[in-house]
């Protein structure tokens, strides 16, 4: 993803929502020159994307995160251990406990 992609997507959404330069100025509390600069600048801060998302009820951050094509890391337990590792440990513990119970039952 490049900077122009972000700008183009934002501008496309603003056009789709029929947001004028004046609307942009009002919603973001910026001057006319800042709005012009915003429209003509190829880069944008995360803070500005957050402001736009709130102001125009569109989650730009989610839109761009979906473009990354990076898989989410596996969920972790509070101690930092991954769930599959913990599940494997618990399965081993269950087998050991079943064996102990079976031996105790056979002795009785």
GROMACS .gro file of N, CA and C in nm:
model
  324
    1UNK      N    1   0.085  -0.116   0.000
    1UNK     CA    2   0.000   0.000   0.000
    1UNK      C    3   0.090   0.123   0.000
    2UNK      N    4   0.059   0.219  -0.081
    2UNK     CA    5   0.138   0.342  -0.082
    2UNK      C    6   0.052   0.459  -0.037
    3UNK      N    7   0.117   0.573  -0.020
    3UNK     CA    8   0.048   0.691   0.032
    3UNK      C    9  -0.064   0.736  -0.059
    4UNK      N   10  -0.042   0.727  -0.191
    4UNK     CA   11  -0.144   0.771  -0.286
    4UNK      C   12  -0.269   0.686  -0.272
    5UNK      N   13  -0.254   0.558  -0.244
    5UNK     CA   14  -0.369   0.470  -0.225
    5UNK      C   15  -0.456   0.520  -0.111
    6UNK      N   16  -0.393   0.560  -0.002
    6UNK     CA   17  -0.467   0.612   0.113
    6UNK      C   18  -0.542   0.739   0.073
    7UNK      N   19  -0.472   0.832   0.012
    7UNK     CA   20  -0.535   0.957  -0.030
    7UNK      C   21  -0.650   0.930  -0.125
    8UNK      N   22  -0.627   0.846  -0.225
    8UNK     CA   23  -0.731   0.818  -0.324
    8UNK      C   24  -0.854   0.753  -0.260
    9UNK      N   25  -0.832   0.661  -0.166
    9UNK     CA   26  -0.944   0.595  -0.099
    9UNK      C   27  -1.023   0.696  -0.016
   10UNK      N   28  -0.952   0.779   0.057
   10UNK     CA   29  -1.020   0.880   0.139
   10UNK      C   30  -1.101   0.973   0.050
   11UNK      N   31  -1.040   1.022  -0.055
   11UNK     CA   32  -1.112   1.113  -0.145
   11UNK      C   33  -1.231   1.045  -0.211
   12UNK      N   34  -1.217   0.919  -0.248
   12UNK     CA   35  -1.328   0.845  -0.309
   12UNK      C   36  -1.445   0.833  -0.212
   13UNK      N   37  -1.416   0.802  -0.086
   13UNK     CA   38  -1.522   0.790   0.015
   13UNK      C   39  -1.587   0.927   0.038
   14UNK      N   40  -1.507   1.031   0.045
   14UNK     CA   41  -1.564   1.165   0.066
   14UNK      C   42  -1.652   1.205  -0.052
   15UNK      N   43  -1.609   1.172  -0.176
   15UNK     CA   44  -1.694   1.200  -0.292
   15UNK      C   45  -1.822   1.120  -0.286
   16UNK      N   46  -1.810   0.992  -0.249
   16UNK     CA   47  -1.927   0.904  -0.238
   16UNK      C   48  -2.027   0.959  -0.137
   17UNK      N   49  -1.976   1.014  -0.029
   17UNK     CA   50  -2.062   1.071   0.074
   17UNK      C   51  -2.101   1.216   0.043
   18UNK      N   52  -2.058   1.264  -0.075
   18UNK     CA   53  -2.089   1.400  -0.120
   18UNK      C   54  -2.042   1.505  -0.020
   19UNK      N   55  -1.918   1.487   0.028
   19UNK     CA   56  -1.858   1.580   0.123
   19UNK      C   57  -1.784   1.688   0.044
   20UNK      N   58  -1.822   1.811   0.064
   20UNK     CA   59  -1.756   1.923  -0.005
   20UNK      C   60  -1.633   1.967   0.076
   21UNK      N   61  -1.554   2.054   0.014
   21UNK     CA   62  -1.438   2.109   0.084
   21UNK      C   63  -1.484   2.187   0.207
   22UNK      N   64  -1.596   2.254   0.196
   22UNK     CA   65  -1.651   2.329   0.309
   22UNK      C   66  -1.693   2.234   0.421
   23UNK      N   67  -1.757   2.122   0.386
   23UNK     CA   68  -1.794   2.021   0.486
   23UNK      C   69  -1.670   1.968   0.557
   24UNK      N   70  -1.567   1.944   0.479
   24UNK     CA   71  -1.441   1.893   0.534
   24UNK      C   72  -1.384   1.993   0.634
   25UNK      N   73  -1.386   2.120   0.598
   25UNK     CA   74  -1.335   2.226   0.686
   25UNK      C   75  -1.413   2.230   0.817
   26UNK      N   76  -1.544   2.224   0.806
   26UNK     CA   77  -1.629   2.231   0.926
   26UNK      C   78  -1.608   2.111   1.017
   27UNK      N   79  -1.615   1.992   0.958
   27UNK     CA   80  -1.607   1.870   1.039
   27UNK      C   81  -1.472   1.853   1.109
   28UNK      N   82  -1.364   1.893   1.041
   28UNK     CA   83  -1.231   1.877   1.098
   28UNK      C   84  -1.180   2.004   1.166
   29UNK      N   85  -1.260   2.110   1.162
   29UNK     CA   86  -1.222   2.237   1.224
   29UNK      C   87  -1.087   2.285   1.169
   30UNK      N   88  -1.078   2.291   1.037
   30UNK     CA   89  -0.955   2.336   0.972
   30UNK      C   90  -0.986   2.451   0.877
   31UNK      N   91  -0.883   2.525   0.840
   31UNK     CA   92  -0.899   2.639   0.750
   31UNK      C   93  -0.912   2.592   0.605
   32UNK      N   94  -0.950   2.683   0.518
   32UNK     CA   95  -0.963   2.653   0.375
   32UNK      C   96  -0.828   2.607   0.319
   33UNK      N   97  -0.720   2.675   0.357
   33UNK     CA   98  -0.588   2.637   0.306
   33UNK      C   99  -0.547   2.498   0.357
   34UNK      N  100  -0.584   2.466   0.481
   34UNK     CA  101  -0.555   2.332   0.534
   34UNK      C  102  -0.636   2.226   0.459
   35UNK      N  103  -0.761   2.256   0.428
   35UNK     CA  104  -0.844   2.162   0.353
   35UNK      C  105  -0.786   2.141   0.213
   36UNK      N  106  -0.742   2.249   0.150
   36UNK     CA  107  -0.680   2.240   0.017
   36UNK      C  108  -0.553   2.157   0.025
   37UNK      N  109  -0.472   2.182   0.127
   37UNK     CA  110  -0.348   2.107   0.147
   37UNK      C  111  -0.378   1.959   0.170
   38UNK      N  112  -0.480   1.934   0.249
   38UNK     CA  113  -0.521   1.796   0.277
   38UNK      C  114  -0.556   1.723   0.147
   39UNK      N  115  -0.633   1.788   0.062
   39UNK     CA  116  -0.678   1.726  -0.063
   39UNK      C  117  -0.562   1.704  -0.159
   40UNK      N  118  -0.463   1.790  -0.155
   40UNK     CA  119  -0.352   1.780  -0.250
   40UNK      C  120  -0.228   1.710  -0.195
   41UNK      N  121  -0.229   1.674  -0.069
   41UNK     CA  122  -0.114   1.609  -0.007
   41UNK      C  123  -0.126   1.457  -0.021
   42UNK      N  124  -0.017   1.390  -0.057
   42UNK     CA  125  -0.021   1.245  -0.076
   42UNK      C  126  -0.008   1.165   0.054
   43UNK      N  127   0.030   1.228   0.162
   43UNK     CA  128   0.046   1.154   0.287
   43UNK      C  129  -0.058   1.198   0.388
   44UNK      N  130  -0.078   1.112   0.490
   44UNK     CA  131  -0.178   1.142   0.590
   44UNK      C  132  -0.138   1.072   0.719
   45UNK      N  133  -0.156   1.138   0.831
   45UNK     CA  134  -0.122   1.077   0.960
   45UNK      C  135  -0.234   0.984   1.005
   46UNK      N  136  -0.200   0.895   1.094
   46UNK     CA  137  -0.300   0.806   1.153
   46UNK      C  138  -0.403   0.889   1.228
   47UNK      N  139  -0.356   0.993   1.296
   47UNK     CA  140  -0.448   1.079   1.370
   47UNK      C  141  -0.552   1.141   1.276
   48UNK      N  142  -0.507   1.186   1.158
   48UNK     CA  143  -0.599   1.246   1.061
   48UNK      C  144  -0.699   1.141   1.012
   49UNK      N  145  -0.651   1.018   0.987
   49UNK     CA  146  -0.743   0.910   0.946
   49UNK      C  147  -0.846   0.883   1.054
   50UNK      N  148  -0.804   0.889   1.180
   50UNK     CA  149  -0.898   0.868   1.290
   50UNK      C  150  -1.001   0.980   1.294
   51UNK      N  151  -0.956   1.104   1.276
   51UNK     CA  152  -1.049   1.217   1.274
   51UNK      C  153  -1.150   1.202   1.160
   52UNK      N  154  -1.101   1.164   1.043
   52UNK     CA  155  -1.190   1.145   0.929
   52UNK      C  156  -1.290   1.033   0.955
   53UNK      N  157  -1.242   0.926   1.014
   53UNK     CA  158  -1.330   0.811   1.043
   53UNK      C  159  -1.445   0.853   1.133
   54UNK      N  160  -1.414   0.927   1.237
   54UNK     CA  161  -1.517   0.973   1.330
   54UNK      C  162  -1.608   1.076   1.262
   55UNK      N  163  -1.548   1.173   1.196
   55UNK     CA  164  -1.625   1.282   1.137
   55UNK      C  165  -1.722   1.235   1.029
   56UNK      N  166  -1.681   1.135   0.951
   56UNK     CA  167  -1.764   1.092   0.838
   56UNK      C  168  -1.818   0.950   0.853
   57UNK      N  169  -1.809   0.896   0.976
   57UNK     CA  170  -1.867   0.765   1.008
   57UNK      C  171  -1.825   0.657   0.909
   58UNK      N  172  -1.694   0.648   0.888
   58UNK     CA  173  -1.638   0.547   0.797
   58UNK      C  174  -1.504   0.504   0.856
   59UNK      N  175  -1.485   0.375   0.875
   59UNK     CA  176  -1.364   0.326   0.940
   59UNK      C  177  -1.250   0.311   0.839
   60UNK      N  178  -1.177   0.420   0.815
   60UNK     CA  179  -1.065   0.416   0.722
   60UNK      C  180  -0.953   0.324   0.772
   61UNK      N  181  -0.932   0.322   0.903
   61UNK     CA  182  -0.824   0.239   0.957
   61UNK      C  183  -0.851   0.091   0.930
   62UNK      N  184  -0.974   0.048   0.948
   62UNK     CA  185  -1.010  -0.090   0.919
   62UNK      C  186  -0.994  -0.119   0.770
   63UNK      N  187  -1.035  -0.025   0.689
   63UNK     CA  188  -1.023  -0.039   0.543
   63UNK      C  189  -0.878  -0.067   0.503
   64UNK      N  190  -0.786   0.009   0.560
   64UNK     CA  191  -0.646  -0.007   0.523
   64UNK      C  192  -0.583  -0.128   0.590
   65UNK      N  193  -0.626  -0.163   0.708
   65UNK     CA  194  -0.570  -0.283   0.771
   65UNK      C  195  -0.608  -0.407   0.692
   66UNK      N  196  -0.726  -0.406   0.630
   66UNK     CA  197  -0.766  -0.520   0.547
   66UNK      C  198  -0.680  -0.533   0.422
   67UNK      N  199  -0.620  -0.424   0.378
   67UNK     CA  200  -0.535  -0.426   0.259
   67UNK      C  201  -0.398  -0.490   0.287
   68UNK      N  202  -0.359  -0.501   0.413
   68UNK     CA  203  -0.225  -0.549   0.447
   68UNK      C  204  -0.203  -0.697   0.417
   69UNK      N  205  -0.306  -0.776   0.420
   69UNK     CA  206  -0.296  -0.920   0.394
   69UNK      C  207  -0.194  -0.986   0.487
   70UNK      N  208  -0.201  -0.950   0.613
   70UNK     CA  209  -0.115  -1.010   0.715
   70UNK      C  210  -0.207  -1.084   0.810
   71UNK      N  211  -0.175  -1.211   0.833
   71UNK     CA  212  -0.261  -1.288   0.923
   71UNK      C  213  -0.244  -1.240   1.066
   72UNK      N  214  -0.349  -1.253   1.140
   72UNK     CA  215  -0.346  -1.212   1.280
   72UNK      C  216  -0.261  -1.311   1.359
   73UNK      N  217  -0.190  -1.263   1.459
   73UNK     CA  218  -0.115  -1.356   1.543
   73UNK      C  219  -0.212  -1.442   1.623
   74UNK      N  220  -0.172  -1.563   1.659
   74UNK     CA  221  -0.263  -1.648   1.737
   74UNK      C  222  -0.293  -1.583   1.871
   75UNK      N  223  -0.414  -1.606   1.922
   75UNK     CA  224  -0.448  -1.547   2.052
   75UNK      C  225  -0.355  -1.601   2.161
   76UNK      N  226  -0.331  -1.523   2.261
   76UNK     CA  227  -0.241  -1.561   2.369
   76UNK      C  228  -0.314  -1.557   2.503
   77UNK      N  229  -0.268  -1.641   2.591
   77UNK     CA  230  -0.318  -1.640   2.728
   77UNK      C  231  -0.251  -1.525   2.803
   78UNK      N  232  -0.303  -1.488   2.919
   78UNK     CA  233  -0.243  -1.378   2.995
   78UNK      C  234  -0.094  -1.397   3.023
   79UNK      N  235  -0.049  -1.521   3.036
   79UNK     CA  236   0.094  -1.544   3.063
   79UNK      C  237   0.178  -1.541   2.935
   80UNK      N  238   0.115  -1.513   2.821
   80UNK     CA  239   0.187  -1.501   2.695
   80UNK      C  240   0.194  -1.630   2.615
   81UNK      N  241   0.146  -1.737   2.671
   81UNK     CA  242   0.151  -1.866   2.604
   81UNK      C  243   0.038  -1.875   2.502
   82UNK      N  244   0.068  -1.934   2.385
   82UNK     CA  245  -0.033  -1.950   2.281
   82UNK      C  246  -0.130  -2.060   2.321
   83UNK      N  247  -0.255  -2.046   2.279
   83UNK     CA  248  -0.358  -2.144   2.313
   83UNK      C  249  -0.323  -2.286   2.266
   84UNK      N  250  -0.276  -2.307   2.142
   84UNK     CA  251  -0.245  -2.445   2.101
   84UNK      C  252  -0.141  -2.513   2.190
   85UNK      N  253  -0.041  -2.436   2.235
   85UNK     CA  254   0.059  -2.493   2.326
   85UNK      C  255  -0.004  -2.533   2.459
   86UNK      N  256  -0.087  -2.446   2.511
   86UNK     CA  257  -0.153  -2.473   2.639
   86UNK      C  258  -0.247  -2.592   2.627
   87UNK      N  259  -0.321  -2.600   2.517
   87UNK     CA  260  -0.411  -2.713   2.496
   87UNK      C  261  -0.334  -2.844   2.494
   88UNK      N  262  -0.220  -2.845   2.426
   88UNK     CA  263  -0.137  -2.965   2.420
   88UNK      C  264  -0.090  -3.005   2.561
   89UNK      N  265  -0.045  -2.908   2.640
   89UNK     CA  266  -0.003  -2.936   2.777
   89UNK      C  267  -0.118  -2.994   2.859
   90UNK      N  268  -0.237  -2.938   2.844
   90UNK     CA  269  -0.352  -2.987   2.920
   90UNK      C  270  -0.394  -3.126   2.876
   91UNK      N  271  -0.383  -3.157   2.747
   91UNK     CA  272  -0.414  -3.292   2.698
   91UNK      C  273  -0.320  -3.394   2.761
   92UNK      N  274  -0.193  -3.361   2.772
   92UNK     CA  275  -0.095  -3.451   2.836
   92UNK      C  276  -0.131  -3.469   2.983
   93UNK      N  277  -0.167  -3.362   3.049
   93UNK     CA  278  -0.204  -3.369   3.190
   93UNK      C  279  -0.330  -3.455   3.209
   94UNK      N  280  -0.427  -3.441   3.121
   94UNK     CA  281  -0.550  -3.521   3.129
   94UNK      C  282  -0.518  -3.669   3.115
   95UNK      N  283  -0.433  -3.704   3.019
   95UNK     CA  284  -0.394  -3.845   3.001
   95UNK      C  285  -0.328  -3.899   3.126
   96UNK      N  286  -0.240  -3.820   3.185
   96UNK     CA  287  -0.171  -3.864   3.307
   96UNK      C  288  -0.270  -3.883   3.421
   97UNK      N  289  -0.364  -3.791   3.436
   97UNK     CA  290  -0.464  -3.802   3.543
   97UNK      C  291  -0.556  -3.922   3.522
   98UNK      N  292  -0.594  -3.947   3.396
   98UNK     CA  293  -0.677  -4.064   3.367
   98UNK      C  294  -0.603  -4.193   3.403
   99UNK      N  295  -0.475  -4.196   3.375
   99UNK     CA  296  -0.394  -4.315   3.407
   99UNK      C  297  -0.389  -4.336   3.557
  100UNK      N  298  -0.368  -4.227   3.633
  100UNK     CA  299  -0.363  -4.237   3.779
  100UNK      C  300  -0.499  -4.282   3.833
  101UNK      N  301  -0.605  -4.228   3.781
  101UNK     CA  302  -0.740  -4.268   3.827
  101UNK      C  303  -0.766  -4.414   3.796
  102UNK      N  304  -0.728  -4.458   3.677
  102UNK     CA  305  -0.747  -4.599   3.638
  102UNK      C  306  -0.667  -4.690   3.731
  103UNK      N  307  -0.544  -4.654   3.764
  103UNK     CA  308  -0.462  -4.736   3.853
  103UNK      C  309  -0.522  -4.741   3.994
  104UNK      N  310  -0.574  -4.627   4.041
  104UNK     CA  311  -0.635  -4.622   4.174
  104UNK      C  312  -0.763  -4.704   4.177
  105UNK      N  313  -0.839  -4.702   4.068
  105UNK     CA  314  -0.962  -4.775   4.062
  105UNK      C  315  -0.934  -4.926   4.060
  106UNK      N  316  -0.829  -4.967   3.990
  106UNK     CA  317  -0.795  -5.110   3.981
  106UNK      C  318  -0.743  -5.162   4.113
  107UNK      N  319  -0.683  -5.079   4.198
  107UNK     CA  320  -0.631  -5.123   4.328
  107UNK      C  321  -0.743  -5.136   4.430
  108UNK      N  322  -0.850  -5.066   4.410
  108UNK     CA  323  -0.957  -5.065   4.508
  108UNK      C  324  -1.045  -5.185   4.502
   0.00000   0.00000   0.00000
